């Protein structure tokens, strides 16, 4: 059996985030539908479109390493998304629904940020400049999304969550 080196790890982690992104793509419209705040809804819809582009970028990275674009079950994202579903269920029609949804969306972004941050570093170490640039582009989008969500939380969602329903 061949020894597992950093390129094995890079490939495995690429499969992990590819699986995660495709799960996230399916989950974002559900979260957008559930959101009450128009700003949160719009942010989640915008990020769904960005996620499609991110999946394409990952396919380009697979191409660069000469491997088929294939995912590998990512238990972490399954868990994070399951918690989001739980919030949608348990907080349905309640003032704190959006605050919970937004927090769930930020948990997703933070998972992505750690993955893309690592993959970008590894791509650089492995001398794959083009792959690193693609991964960095997505990393910037995830970080911006996280910041936008914080802005929405501060502007409206957290305050609304403290009010009791009229
Ligand atoms: Fe993403
Ligand atoms: Fe994201």
PDB file of C-alpha atoms and ligand atoms in Angstrom:
ATOM      1  CA  UNK A   1       0.000   0.000   0.000  1.00  0.00           C
ATOM      2  CA  UNK A   2       1.291   3.436  -0.915  1.00  0.00           C
ATOM      3  CA  UNK A   3       2.299   5.711   1.935  1.00  0.00           C
ATOM      4  CA  UNK A   4      -0.101   8.476   2.744  1.00  0.00           C
ATOM      5  CA  UNK A   5       1.525  11.851   2.296  1.00  0.00           C
ATOM      6  CA  UNK A   6       0.330  15.444   2.134  1.00  0.00           C
ATOM      7  CA  UNK A   7      -1.049  14.975  -1.383  1.00  0.00           C
ATOM      8  CA  UNK A   8      -3.183  12.061  -0.147  1.00  0.00           C
ATOM      9  CA  UNK A   9      -4.442  14.244   2.680  1.00  0.00           C
ATOM     10  CA  UNK A  10      -5.103  17.119   0.269  1.00  0.00           C
ATOM     11  CA  UNK A  11      -7.138  14.857  -2.006  1.00  0.00           C
ATOM     12  CA  UNK A  12      -9.103  13.360   0.911  1.00  0.00           C
ATOM     13  CA  UNK A  13      -9.895  16.782   2.343  1.00  0.00           C
ATOM     14  CA  UNK A  14     -10.914  18.027  -1.087  1.00  0.00           C
ATOM     15  CA  UNK A  15     -13.418  15.142  -1.228  1.00  0.00           C
ATOM     16  CA  UNK A  16     -14.682  16.103   2.226  1.00  0.00           C
ATOM     17  CA  UNK A  17     -15.410  19.723   1.295  1.00  0.00           C
ATOM     18  CA  UNK A  18     -16.844  18.692  -2.097  1.00  0.00           C
ATOM     19  CA  UNK A  19     -19.354  16.483  -0.283  1.00  0.00           C
ATOM     20  CA  UNK A  20     -20.042  19.270   2.233  1.00  0.00           C
ATOM     21  CA  UNK A  21     -20.616  21.942  -0.447  1.00  0.00           C
ATOM     22  CA  UNK A  22     -23.136  19.786  -2.281  1.00  0.00           C
ATOM     23  CA  UNK A  23     -25.022  19.177   0.981  1.00  0.00           C
ATOM     24  CA  UNK A  24     -24.922  22.894   1.761  1.00  0.00           C
ATOM     25  CA  UNK A  25     -26.275  23.687  -1.719  1.00  0.00           C
ATOM     26  CA  UNK A  26     -29.341  21.570  -0.949  1.00  0.00           C
ATOM     27  CA  UNK A  27     -29.741  22.988   2.524  1.00  0.00           C
ATOM     28  CA  UNK A  28     -29.486  26.732   1.795  1.00  0.00           C
ATOM     29  CA  UNK A  29     -32.829  27.037  -0.066  1.00  0.00           C
ATOM     30  CA  UNK A  30     -34.586  25.285   2.844  1.00  0.00           C
ATOM     31  CA  UNK A  31     -33.003  27.714   5.279  1.00  0.00           C
ATOM     32  CA  UNK A  32     -33.892  30.688   3.053  1.00  0.00           C
ATOM     33  CA  UNK A  33     -37.513  29.528   2.897  1.00  0.00           C
ATOM     34  CA  UNK A  34     -37.653  29.186   6.673  1.00  0.00           C
ATOM     35  CA  UNK A  35     -36.116  32.616   7.374  1.00  0.00           C
ATOM     36  CA  UNK A  36     -38.531  35.367   8.333  1.00  0.00           C
ATOM     37  CA  UNK A  37     -36.249  38.367   7.921  1.00  0.00           C
ATOM     38  CA  UNK A  38     -36.034  39.490   4.264  1.00  0.00           C
ATOM     39  CA  UNK A  39     -32.340  40.366   4.759  1.00  0.00           C
ATOM     40  CA  UNK A  40     -31.511  36.908   6.054  1.00  0.00           C
ATOM     41  CA  UNK A  41     -33.547  35.286   3.287  1.00  0.00           C
ATOM     42  CA  UNK A  42     -31.703  37.343   0.650  1.00  0.00           C
ATOM     43  CA  UNK A  43     -28.295  36.571   2.168  1.00  0.00           C
ATOM     44  CA  UNK A  44     -28.978  32.836   2.155  1.00  0.00           C
ATOM     45  CA  UNK A  45     -30.253  32.946  -1.432  1.00  0.00           C
ATOM     46  CA  UNK A  46     -27.211  34.917  -2.551  1.00  0.00           C
ATOM     47  CA  UNK A  47     -24.933  32.411  -0.876  1.00  0.00           C
ATOM     48  CA  UNK A  48     -26.729  29.541  -2.594  1.00  0.00           C
ATOM     49  CA  UNK A  49     -25.716  31.070  -5.948  1.00  0.00           C
ATOM     50  CA  UNK A  50     -22.151  31.545  -4.718  1.00  0.00           C
ATOM     51  CA  UNK A  51     -22.060  27.937  -3.563  1.00  0.00           C
ATOM     52  CA  UNK A  52     -22.758  26.778  -7.120  1.00  0.00           C
ATOM     53  CA  UNK A  53     -19.649  28.651  -8.219  1.00  0.00           C
ATOM     54  CA  UNK A  54     -17.660  27.194  -5.343  1.00  0.00           C
ATOM     55  CA  UNK A  55     -18.579  23.672  -6.419  1.00  0.00           C
ATOM     56  CA  UNK A  56     -17.330  24.500  -9.920  1.00  0.00           C
ATOM     57  CA  UNK A  57     -14.064  25.783  -8.458  1.00  0.00           C
ATOM     58  CA  UNK A  58     -13.626  22.519  -6.569  1.00  0.00           C
ATOM     59  CA  UNK A  59     -14.188  20.625  -9.817  1.00  0.00           C
ATOM     60  CA  UNK A  60     -11.394  22.702 -11.335  1.00  0.00           C
ATOM     61  CA  UNK A  61      -9.099  21.774  -8.429  1.00  0.00           C
ATOM     62  CA  UNK A  62      -9.889  18.072  -8.942  1.00  0.00           C
ATOM     63  CA  UNK A  63      -9.003  18.564 -12.588  1.00  0.00           C
ATOM     64  CA  UNK A  64      -5.711  20.208 -11.652  1.00  0.00           C
ATOM     65  CA  UNK A  65      -4.706  17.173  -9.580  1.00  0.00           C
ATOM     66  CA  UNK A  66      -5.938  14.801 -12.291  1.00  0.00           C
ATOM     67  CA  UNK A  67      -8.612  13.127 -10.153  1.00  0.00           C
ATOM     68  CA  UNK A  68     -12.346  12.711 -10.722  1.00  0.00           C
ATOM     69  CA  UNK A  69     -14.559  15.110  -8.728  1.00  0.00           C
ATOM     70  CA  UNK A  70     -15.938  12.855  -6.052  1.00  0.00           C
ATOM     71  CA  UNK A  71     -17.158  13.460  -2.526  1.00  0.00           C
ATOM     72  CA  UNK A  72     -16.557  11.525   0.655  1.00  0.00           C
ATOM     73  CA  UNK A  73     -19.129  11.580   3.455  1.00  0.00           C
ATOM     74  CA  UNK A  74     -18.391  14.442   5.807  1.00  0.00           C
ATOM     75  CA  UNK A  75     -19.850  13.688   9.232  1.00  0.00           C
ATOM     76  CA  UNK A  76     -19.077  17.172  10.480  1.00  0.00           C
ATOM     77  CA  UNK A  77     -21.321  18.922   7.945  1.00  0.00           C
ATOM     78  CA  UNK A  78     -24.032  16.292   8.413  1.00  0.00           C
ATOM     79  CA  UNK A  79     -24.033  17.160  12.131  1.00  0.00           C
ATOM     80  CA  UNK A  80     -23.984  20.927  11.618  1.00  0.00           C
ATOM     81  CA  UNK A  81     -26.824  20.767   9.077  1.00  0.00           C
ATOM     82  CA  UNK A  82     -28.835  18.396  11.298  1.00  0.00           C
ATOM     83  CA  UNK A  83     -28.618  20.967  14.068  1.00  0.00           C
ATOM     84  CA  UNK A  84     -29.909  23.594  11.640  1.00  0.00           C
ATOM     85  CA  UNK A  85     -32.874  21.356  10.778  1.00  0.00           C
ATOM     86  CA  UNK A  86     -33.554  20.920  14.472  1.00  0.00           C
ATOM     87  CA  UNK A  87     -33.696  24.700  14.937  1.00  0.00           C
ATOM     88  CA  UNK A  88     -36.119  25.054  11.993  1.00  0.00           C
ATOM     89  CA  UNK A  89     -38.306  22.431  13.615  1.00  0.00           C
ATOM     90  CA  UNK A  90     -38.152  23.432  17.217  1.00  0.00           C
ATOM     91  CA  UNK A  91     -38.289  27.218  16.681  1.00  0.00           C
ATOM     92  CA  UNK A  92     -40.866  27.264  13.893  1.00  0.00           C
ATOM     93  CA  UNK A  93     -43.153  30.338  14.243  1.00  0.00           C
ATOM     94  CA  UNK A  94     -41.127  31.621  17.198  1.00  0.00           C
ATOM     95  CA  UNK A  95     -39.356  34.980  17.560  1.00  0.00           C
ATOM     96  CA  UNK A  96     -35.915  33.373  17.934  1.00  0.00           C
ATOM     97  CA  UNK A  97     -36.172  31.291  14.735  1.00  0.00           C
ATOM     98  CA  UNK A  98     -34.067  33.651  12.603  1.00  0.00           C
ATOM     99  CA  UNK A  99     -31.404  34.068  15.283  1.00  0.00           C
ATOM    100  CA  UNK A 100     -31.085  30.280  15.451  1.00  0.00           C
ATOM    101  CA  UNK A 101     -31.048  29.909  11.667  1.00  0.00           C
ATOM    102  CA  UNK A 102     -28.437  32.600  11.315  1.00  0.00           C
ATOM    103  CA  UNK A 103     -26.264  30.932  13.954  1.00  0.00           C
ATOM    104  CA  UNK A 104     -26.617  27.618  12.120  1.00  0.00           C
ATOM    105  CA  UNK A 105     -25.584  29.290   8.857  1.00  0.00           C
ATOM    106  CA  UNK A 106     -22.541  30.788  10.565  1.00  0.00           C
ATOM    107  CA  UNK A 107     -21.557  27.376  11.917  1.00  0.00           C
ATOM    108  CA  UNK A 108     -21.569  26.158   8.301  1.00  0.00           C
ATOM    109  CA  UNK A 109     -19.424  29.097   7.156  1.00  0.00           C
ATOM    110  CA  UNK A 110     -16.927  28.503   9.935  1.00  0.00           C
ATOM    111  CA  UNK A 111     -16.579  24.851   8.998  1.00  0.00           C
ATOM    112  CA  UNK A 112     -15.957  25.896   5.395  1.00  0.00           C
ATOM    113  CA  UNK A 113     -13.459  28.550   6.440  1.00  0.00           C
ATOM    114  CA  UNK A 114     -11.371  26.017   8.349  1.00  0.00           C
ATOM    115  CA  UNK A 115     -11.418  23.582   5.419  1.00  0.00           C
ATOM    116  CA  UNK A 116     -10.586  26.132   2.723  1.00  0.00           C
ATOM    117  CA  UNK A 117      -7.941  27.752   4.936  1.00  0.00           C
ATOM    118  CA  UNK A 118      -6.196  24.417   5.375  1.00  0.00           C
ATOM    119  CA  UNK A 119      -6.570  23.355   1.745  1.00  0.00           C
ATOM    120  CA  UNK A 120      -5.162  26.647   0.515  1.00  0.00           C
ATOM    121  CA  UNK A 121      -2.085  26.310   2.776  1.00  0.00           C
ATOM    122  CA  UNK A 122      -1.525  22.740   1.646  1.00  0.00           C
ATOM    123  CA  UNK A 123      -1.913  23.705  -2.011  1.00  0.00           C
ATOM    124  CA  UNK A 124       0.815  26.328  -1.540  1.00  0.00           C
ATOM    125  CA  UNK A 125       3.108  23.888   0.261  1.00  0.00           C
ATOM    126  CA  UNK A 126       2.552  21.375  -2.534  1.00  0.00           C
ATOM    127  CA  UNK A 127       3.450  24.005  -5.124  1.00  0.00           C
ATOM    128  CA  UNK A 128      -0.036  24.199  -6.647  1.00  0.00           C
ATOM    129  CA  UNK A 129      -0.421  27.929  -7.124  1.00  0.00           C
ATOM    130  CA  UNK A 130      -3.470  27.743  -9.374  1.00  0.00           C
ATOM    131  CA  UNK A 131      -5.336  25.476  -6.952  1.00  0.00           C
ATOM    132  CA  UNK A 132      -4.373  27.742  -4.053  1.00  0.00           C
ATOM    133  CA  UNK A 133      -5.801  30.754  -5.898  1.00  0.00           C
ATOM    134  CA  UNK A 134      -9.094  28.956  -6.564  1.00  0.00           C
ATOM    135  CA  UNK A 135      -9.351  27.841  -2.937  1.00  0.00           C
ATOM    136  CA  UNK A 136      -8.532  31.328  -1.753  1.00  0.00           C
ATOM    137  CA  UNK A 137     -11.293  32.838  -3.877  1.00  0.00           C
ATOM    138  CA  UNK A 138     -13.824  30.619  -2.137  1.00  0.00           C
ATOM    139  CA  UNK A 139     -12.241  31.244   1.261  1.00  0.00           C
ATOM    140  CA  UNK A 140     -12.805  34.992   0.756  1.00  0.00           C
ATOM    141  CA  UNK A 141     -16.468  34.390  -0.171  1.00  0.00           C
ATOM    142  CA  UNK A 142     -17.066  32.261   2.911  1.00  0.00           C
ATOM    143  CA  UNK A 143     -15.434  34.855   5.173  1.00  0.00           C
ATOM    144  CA  UNK A 144     -17.466  37.667   3.578  1.00  0.00           C
ATOM    145  CA  UNK A 145     -20.664  35.652   4.021  1.00  0.00           C
ATOM    146  CA  UNK A 146     -19.835  35.113   7.673  1.00  0.00           C
ATOM    147  CA  UNK A 147     -19.294  38.869   8.097  1.00  0.00           C
ATOM    148  CA  UNK A 148     -22.517  39.715   6.257  1.00  0.00           C
ATOM    149  CA  UNK A 149     -24.411  37.344   8.553  1.00  0.00           C
ATOM    150  CA  UNK A 150     -22.930  39.038  11.617  1.00  0.00           C
ATOM    151  CA  UNK A 151     -24.107  42.367  10.193  1.00  0.00           C
ATOM    152  CA  UNK A 152     -27.640  41.030   9.725  1.00  0.00           C
ATOM    153  CA  UNK A 153     -27.652  39.600  13.250  1.00  0.00           C
ATOM    154  CA  UNK A 154     -26.620  42.963  14.693  1.00  0.00           C
ATOM    155  CA  UNK A 155     -28.966  45.014  12.502  1.00  0.00           C
ATOM    156  CA  UNK A 156     -32.196  43.140  13.088  1.00  0.00           C
ATOM    157  CA  UNK A 157     -32.299  39.475  13.840  1.00  0.00           C
ATOM    158  CA  UNK A 158     -31.021  39.368  17.428  1.00  0.00           C
ATOM    159  CA  UNK A 159     -33.250  42.249  18.521  1.00  0.00           C
ATOM    160  CA  UNK A 160     -36.287  40.627  16.898  1.00  0.00           C
ATOM    161  CA  UNK A 161     -35.499  37.391  18.716  1.00  0.00           C
ATOM    162  CA  UNK A 162     -35.884  39.103  22.078  1.00  0.00           C
ATOM    163  CA  UNK A 163     -39.429  40.296  21.346  1.00  0.00           C
ATOM    164  CA  UNK A 164     -42.396  38.155  22.190  1.00  0.00           C
ATOM    165  CA  UNK A 165     -44.839  37.552  19.327  1.00  0.00           C
ATOM    166  CA  UNK A 166     -47.504  40.261  19.048  1.00  0.00           C
TER     167      UNK A 166
HETATM  168 FE1  LIG B   1     -19.188  27.051   0.399  1.00  0.00          FE
HETATM  169 FE1  LIG B   2     -20.439  29.008   2.594  1.00  0.00          FE
END
